[in-house]
Short mmCIF file of N, CA and C in Angstrom, two decimals:
data_model
loop_
_atom_site.label_atom_id
_atom_site.label_comp_id
_atom_site.label_asym_id
_atom_site.label_seq_id
_atom_site.Cartn_x
_atom_site.Cartn_y
_atom_site.Cartn_z
N MET A 1 28.11 72.90 -35.12
CA MET A 1 26.91 72.28 -34.58
C MET A 1 27.14 70.80 -34.29
N LYS A 2 27.93 70.14 -35.13
CA LYS A 2 28.22 68.72 -34.95
C LYS A 2 28.92 68.47 -33.62
N ALA A 3 29.89 69.29 -33.27
CA ALA A 3 30.62 69.14 -32.01
C ALA A 3 29.69 69.31 -30.82
N SER A 4 28.77 70.26 -30.91
CA SER A 4 27.82 70.50 -29.83
C SER A 4 26.89 69.29 -29.65
N ASN A 5 26.45 68.69 -30.77
CA ASN A 5 25.60 67.51 -30.72
C ASN A 5 26.33 66.34 -30.08
N GLU A 6 27.57 66.16 -30.48
CA GLU A 6 28.39 65.07 -29.94
C GLU A 6 28.63 65.28 -28.44
N LEU A 7 28.90 66.51 -28.07
CA LEU A 7 29.10 66.86 -26.67
C LEU A 7 27.85 66.56 -25.86
N SER A 8 26.70 66.89 -26.41
CA SER A 8 25.43 66.63 -25.73
C SER A 8 25.20 65.13 -25.56
N ARG A 9 25.51 64.35 -26.61
CA ARG A 9 25.34 62.90 -26.55
C ARG A 9 26.28 62.29 -25.52
N LEU A 10 27.52 62.77 -25.48
CA LEU A 10 28.49 62.28 -24.49
C LEU A 10 28.03 62.62 -23.08
N SER A 11 27.47 63.81 -22.91
CA SER A 11 26.97 64.23 -21.60
C SER A 11 25.80 63.36 -21.15
N GLU A 12 24.92 63.02 -22.10
CA GLU A 12 23.80 62.13 -21.77
C GLU A 12 24.31 60.77 -21.31
N LEU A 13 25.34 60.27 -21.98
CA LEU A 13 25.95 59.00 -21.60
C LEU A 13 26.55 59.09 -20.20
N ALA A 14 27.23 60.18 -19.91
CA ALA A 14 27.83 60.37 -18.58
C ALA A 14 26.73 60.43 -17.51
N LEU A 15 25.63 61.10 -17.81
CA LEU A 15 24.53 61.17 -16.84
C LEU A 15 23.93 59.78 -16.59
N ARG A 16 23.83 58.97 -17.64
CA ARG A 16 23.32 57.60 -17.46
C ARG A 16 24.29 56.78 -16.60
N GLN A 17 25.59 56.94 -16.87
CA GLN A 17 26.59 56.21 -16.08
C GLN A 17 26.51 56.62 -14.62
N ARG A 18 26.29 57.91 -14.37
CA ARG A 18 26.17 58.39 -12.99
C ARG A 18 24.94 57.77 -12.33
N LYS A 19 23.85 57.70 -13.05
CA LYS A 19 22.62 57.12 -12.50
C LYS A 19 22.82 55.64 -12.16
N VAL A 20 23.50 54.92 -13.05
CA VAL A 20 23.81 53.51 -12.80
C VAL A 20 24.70 53.39 -11.57
N GLY A 21 25.68 54.27 -11.45
CA GLY A 21 26.57 54.26 -10.29
C GLY A 21 25.83 54.46 -8.99
N LEU A 22 24.80 55.29 -9.01
CA LEU A 22 24.00 55.51 -7.79
C LEU A 22 23.26 54.25 -7.38
N THR A 23 22.86 53.43 -8.34
CA THR A 23 22.14 52.20 -8.00
C THR A 23 23.08 51.14 -7.42
N LYS A 24 24.38 51.31 -7.62
CA LYS A 24 25.37 50.33 -7.13
C LYS A 24 25.87 50.63 -5.72
N LEU A 25 25.39 51.71 -5.12
CA LEU A 25 25.84 52.05 -3.77
C LEU A 25 25.31 51.02 -2.77
N PRO A 26 26.17 50.54 -1.87
CA PRO A 26 25.71 49.60 -0.84
C PRO A 26 24.88 50.35 0.20
N PRO A 27 24.16 49.61 1.05
CA PRO A 27 23.38 50.26 2.11
C PRO A 27 24.30 51.06 3.04
N VAL A 28 24.10 52.36 3.07
CA VAL A 28 24.99 53.24 3.82
C VAL A 28 24.93 52.98 5.32
N ALA A 29 23.80 52.55 5.81
CA ALA A 29 23.64 52.33 7.25
C ALA A 29 24.55 51.22 7.78
N ASP A 30 25.03 50.36 6.90
CA ASP A 30 25.83 49.21 7.34
C ASP A 30 27.33 49.36 7.12
N ILE A 31 27.77 50.51 6.58
CA ILE A 31 29.20 50.64 6.29
C ILE A 31 30.02 50.79 7.57
N LEU A 32 31.26 50.36 7.45
CA LEU A 32 32.16 50.39 8.60
C LEU A 32 33.57 50.63 8.08
N ARG A 33 34.21 51.68 8.57
CA ARG A 33 35.59 51.98 8.16
C ARG A 33 36.53 51.39 9.19
N GLY A 34 37.58 50.76 8.71
CA GLY A 34 38.59 50.22 9.61
C GLY A 34 39.22 48.98 9.02
N SER A 35 40.04 48.35 9.84
CA SER A 35 40.72 47.11 9.46
C SER A 35 40.41 46.05 10.50
N LEU A 36 40.05 44.87 10.02
CA LEU A 36 39.77 43.75 10.91
C LEU A 36 41.04 42.91 11.01
N MET A 37 41.50 42.72 12.25
CA MET A 37 42.74 41.98 12.46
C MET A 37 42.48 40.77 13.35
N GLU A 38 43.17 39.71 13.03
CA GLU A 38 43.13 38.48 13.82
C GLU A 38 44.39 38.47 14.68
N ARG A 39 44.20 38.38 16.00
CA ARG A 39 45.35 38.46 16.89
C ARG A 39 45.42 37.22 17.79
N TYR A 40 46.63 36.86 18.10
CA TYR A 40 46.91 35.78 19.05
C TYR A 40 47.77 36.40 20.14
N VAL A 41 47.39 36.20 21.38
CA VAL A 41 48.05 36.92 22.48
C VAL A 41 48.58 35.97 23.55
N THR A 42 49.47 36.53 24.37
CA THR A 42 49.95 35.81 25.55
C THR A 42 49.39 36.51 26.78
N CYS A 43 49.12 35.74 27.81
CA CYS A 43 48.48 36.32 28.99
C CYS A 43 49.49 36.73 30.08
N GLY A 44 50.70 36.22 30.00
CA GLY A 44 51.71 36.60 31.00
C GLY A 44 51.84 35.60 32.14
N ASN A 45 50.94 34.63 32.23
CA ASN A 45 51.03 33.61 33.27
C ASN A 45 52.14 32.62 32.87
N PRO A 46 53.20 32.50 33.71
CA PRO A 46 54.33 31.63 33.35
C PRO A 46 53.98 30.15 33.22
N SER A 47 52.89 29.72 33.85
CA SER A 47 52.53 28.30 33.76
C SER A 47 51.49 28.03 32.67
N CYS A 48 51.11 29.04 31.91
CA CYS A 48 50.09 28.90 30.86
C CYS A 48 50.72 28.35 29.59
N LYS A 49 49.89 27.74 28.75
CA LYS A 49 50.35 27.19 27.48
C LYS A 49 50.97 28.27 26.58
N CYS A 50 50.51 29.53 26.73
CA CYS A 50 51.03 30.60 25.87
C CYS A 50 52.48 30.93 26.23
N ALA A 51 52.92 30.61 27.44
CA ALA A 51 54.31 30.83 27.82
C ALA A 51 55.23 29.86 27.07
N ARG A 52 54.67 28.76 26.60
CA ARG A 52 55.43 27.77 25.83
C ARG A 52 55.24 27.98 24.32
N GLY A 53 54.60 29.09 23.92
CA GLY A 53 54.48 29.43 22.50
C GLY A 53 53.11 29.19 21.89
N GLU A 54 52.20 28.54 22.62
CA GLU A 54 50.85 28.28 22.10
C GLU A 54 49.92 29.41 22.55
N ARG A 55 49.85 30.43 21.76
CA ARG A 55 49.13 31.65 22.14
C ARG A 55 47.62 31.46 22.19
N HIS A 56 46.94 32.38 22.90
CA HIS A 56 45.48 32.41 22.97
C HIS A 56 44.93 33.09 21.72
N GLY A 57 43.82 32.60 21.24
CA GLY A 57 43.19 33.28 20.11
C GLY A 57 42.52 32.30 19.18
N PRO A 58 41.99 32.77 18.12
CA PRO A 58 42.14 34.16 17.67
C PRO A 58 41.20 35.11 18.41
N THR A 59 41.68 36.32 18.57
CA THR A 59 40.86 37.43 19.04
C THR A 59 40.77 38.39 17.86
N TRP A 60 39.55 38.79 17.53
CA TRP A 60 39.34 39.69 16.40
C TRP A 60 39.28 41.11 16.92
N TYR A 61 39.93 42.00 16.17
CA TYR A 61 40.09 43.38 16.60
C TYR A 61 39.83 44.30 15.42
N LEU A 62 38.98 45.32 15.65
CA LEU A 62 38.72 46.34 14.64
C LEU A 62 39.56 47.56 14.98
N SER A 63 40.43 47.95 14.05
CA SER A 63 41.29 49.10 14.24
C SER A 63 40.87 50.20 13.27
N VAL A 64 40.78 51.44 13.77
CA VAL A 64 40.38 52.58 12.96
C VAL A 64 41.35 53.72 13.20
N THR A 65 41.95 54.23 12.11
CA THR A 65 42.84 55.38 12.21
C THR A 65 41.99 56.64 12.13
N LEU A 66 42.12 57.50 13.14
CA LEU A 66 41.32 58.72 13.23
C LEU A 66 42.04 59.92 12.64
N GLY A 67 43.33 59.84 12.57
CA GLY A 67 44.15 60.94 12.05
C GLY A 67 45.60 60.59 12.33
N PRO A 68 46.50 61.49 11.98
CA PRO A 68 47.92 61.21 12.22
C PRO A 68 48.19 60.92 13.70
N GLY A 69 48.68 59.73 13.96
CA GLY A 69 49.03 59.36 15.33
C GLY A 69 47.84 59.02 16.23
N ARG A 70 46.64 58.97 15.66
CA ARG A 70 45.44 58.68 16.47
C ARG A 70 44.72 57.46 15.92
N THR A 71 44.75 56.39 16.69
CA THR A 71 44.10 55.14 16.31
C THR A 71 43.23 54.69 17.46
N THR A 72 42.10 54.10 17.10
CA THR A 72 41.23 53.52 18.11
C THR A 72 40.86 52.13 17.65
N GLY A 73 40.35 51.34 18.54
CA GLY A 73 39.97 49.99 18.16
C GLY A 73 39.16 49.32 19.24
N SER A 74 38.60 48.19 18.86
CA SER A 74 37.82 47.42 19.83
C SER A 74 37.82 45.95 19.43
N ILE A 75 37.58 45.12 20.41
CA ILE A 75 37.49 43.68 20.19
C ILE A 75 36.15 43.39 19.54
N VAL A 76 36.17 42.51 18.56
CA VAL A 76 34.96 42.11 17.84
C VAL A 76 34.61 40.68 18.27
N PRO A 77 33.40 40.47 18.79
CA PRO A 77 33.01 39.10 19.16
C PRO A 77 33.02 38.18 17.92
N GLU A 78 33.38 36.94 18.12
CA GLU A 78 33.48 35.96 17.03
C GLU A 78 32.21 35.92 16.17
N GLU A 79 31.05 36.03 16.79
CA GLU A 79 29.78 35.95 16.04
C GLU A 79 29.51 37.20 15.19
N LYS A 80 30.28 38.26 15.39
CA LYS A 80 30.10 39.51 14.62
C LYS A 80 31.16 39.70 13.52
N VAL A 81 32.12 38.79 13.42
CA VAL A 81 33.23 38.95 12.49
C VAL A 81 32.74 39.07 11.04
N ASP A 82 31.82 38.20 10.60
CA ASP A 82 31.32 38.25 9.23
C ASP A 82 30.58 39.56 8.96
N GLU A 83 29.81 40.02 9.93
CA GLU A 83 29.08 41.28 9.80
C GLU A 83 30.04 42.47 9.67
N VAL A 84 31.08 42.47 10.50
CA VAL A 84 32.09 43.54 10.46
C VAL A 84 32.85 43.49 9.14
N ARG A 85 33.23 42.31 8.71
CA ARG A 85 33.94 42.16 7.43
C ARG A 85 33.08 42.69 6.27
N SER A 86 31.80 42.38 6.30
CA SER A 86 30.86 42.86 5.27
C SER A 86 30.73 44.39 5.30
N GLY A 87 30.67 44.97 6.49
CA GLY A 87 30.58 46.42 6.64
C GLY A 87 31.81 47.12 6.09
N ILE A 88 32.98 46.52 6.30
CA ILE A 88 34.23 47.08 5.78
C ILE A 88 34.26 46.99 4.25
N GLU A 89 33.82 45.85 3.70
CA GLU A 89 33.75 45.70 2.24
C GLU A 89 32.79 46.73 1.65
N ASP A 90 31.63 46.93 2.31
CA ASP A 90 30.66 47.92 1.83
C ASP A 90 31.24 49.33 1.87
N TYR A 91 32.05 49.62 2.88
CA TYR A 91 32.70 50.93 2.95
C TYR A 91 33.57 51.15 1.72
N HIS A 92 34.37 50.14 1.36
CA HIS A 92 35.26 50.27 0.21
C HIS A 92 34.48 50.37 -1.11
N LYS A 93 33.38 49.61 -1.22
CA LYS A 93 32.53 49.71 -2.41
C LYS A 93 31.94 51.11 -2.52
N LEU A 94 31.44 51.64 -1.40
CA LEU A 94 30.85 52.98 -1.39
C LEU A 94 31.88 54.02 -1.80
N LYS A 95 33.06 53.92 -1.22
CA LYS A 95 34.13 54.88 -1.53
C LYS A 95 34.49 54.81 -3.01
N ASP A 96 34.61 53.61 -3.57
CA ASP A 96 34.94 53.44 -4.99
C ASP A 96 33.85 54.03 -5.88
N GLN A 97 32.58 53.76 -5.56
CA GLN A 97 31.47 54.28 -6.37
C GLN A 97 31.40 55.79 -6.29
N LEU A 98 31.62 56.35 -5.10
CA LEU A 98 31.60 57.81 -4.96
C LEU A 98 32.71 58.45 -5.78
N GLU A 99 33.87 57.82 -5.85
CA GLU A 99 34.96 58.33 -6.68
C GLU A 99 34.56 58.32 -8.15
N LYS A 100 33.92 57.25 -8.60
CA LYS A 100 33.48 57.16 -10.00
C LYS A 100 32.44 58.24 -10.31
N ILE A 101 31.50 58.44 -9.40
CA ILE A 101 30.47 59.46 -9.60
C ILE A 101 31.12 60.85 -9.62
N SER A 102 32.07 61.08 -8.73
CA SER A 102 32.77 62.36 -8.70
C SER A 102 33.54 62.59 -10.00
N ASP A 103 34.16 61.55 -10.54
CA ASP A 103 34.87 61.66 -11.82
C ASP A 103 33.90 62.07 -12.93
N ILE A 104 32.74 61.45 -12.96
CA ILE A 104 31.72 61.78 -13.96
C ILE A 104 31.28 63.23 -13.81
N ASN A 105 31.04 63.66 -12.58
CA ASN A 105 30.60 65.04 -12.35
C ASN A 105 31.68 66.05 -12.78
N ARG A 106 32.95 65.74 -12.51
CA ARG A 106 34.02 66.63 -12.97
C ARG A 106 34.07 66.69 -14.49
N GLU A 107 33.87 65.55 -15.13
CA GLU A 107 33.87 65.51 -16.59
C GLU A 107 32.70 66.32 -17.15
N LEU A 108 31.54 66.22 -16.52
CA LEU A 108 30.38 67.01 -16.96
C LEU A 108 30.66 68.51 -16.82
N LEU A 109 31.31 68.90 -15.74
CA LEU A 109 31.67 70.31 -15.57
C LEU A 109 32.65 70.76 -16.65
N ARG A 110 33.63 69.91 -16.95
CA ARG A 110 34.60 70.23 -17.98
C ARG A 110 33.91 70.41 -19.33
N ARG A 111 32.97 69.53 -19.63
CA ARG A 111 32.24 69.62 -20.90
C ARG A 111 31.38 70.88 -20.96
N GLU A 112 30.80 71.24 -19.84
CA GLU A 112 29.97 72.45 -19.79
C GLU A 112 30.83 73.68 -20.11
N ARG A 113 32.03 73.71 -19.58
CA ARG A 113 32.94 74.83 -19.85
C ARG A 113 33.39 74.83 -21.30
N ALA A 114 33.51 73.64 -21.90
CA ALA A 114 33.98 73.52 -23.28
C ALA A 114 32.89 73.83 -24.29
N ARG A 115 31.64 73.82 -23.85
CA ARG A 115 30.52 74.08 -24.74
C ARG A 115 30.60 75.51 -25.27
N PRO A 116 30.47 75.69 -26.59
CA PRO A 116 30.56 77.06 -27.13
C PRO A 116 29.43 77.94 -26.63
N ARG A 117 29.78 79.17 -26.32
CA ARG A 117 28.79 80.12 -25.84
C ARG A 117 28.10 80.78 -27.00
N LYS A 118 26.85 81.12 -26.79
CA LYS A 118 26.08 81.83 -27.82
C LYS A 118 26.57 83.26 -27.91
N PRO A 119 26.68 83.81 -29.11
CA PRO A 119 27.13 85.20 -29.26
C PRO A 119 26.17 86.18 -28.58
N GLY A 120 26.75 87.20 -28.01
CA GLY A 120 25.93 88.24 -27.39
C GLY A 120 25.57 87.99 -25.95
N ARG A 121 25.93 86.81 -25.40
CA ARG A 121 25.62 86.51 -23.99
C ARG A 121 26.84 86.79 -23.14
N LYS A 122 26.60 87.34 -21.99
CA LYS A 122 27.70 87.57 -21.04
C LYS A 122 27.75 86.39 -20.09
N GLY A 123 28.93 86.12 -19.55
CA GLY A 123 29.00 85.08 -18.54
C GLY A 123 30.12 84.23 -18.77
#
């Protein structure tokens, strides 16, 4: 009986941790997956300053890998860089919190299987 009580108390703690984890999720509507890159480019004009090594930029670029060998991206206007950076950070926070919640749920399942069954019950 003592083991069952302890198991129940541990499960209650895990459920509380899961509830706390849910409150830490960032606003899902603002998440953004990808990498923000700062690029300096040359234009190809032989008389331009970039032909002498002084490149144009920075140009901000959002790159997103869609799958093996498939990448897409777009230029990010300077005034949107902080917003995009924040969206990427929120994506990573969301992913980390979901992993923690999933770990808790797996542990709860494991504990449920470890709980002794009552005699005479099938299942």
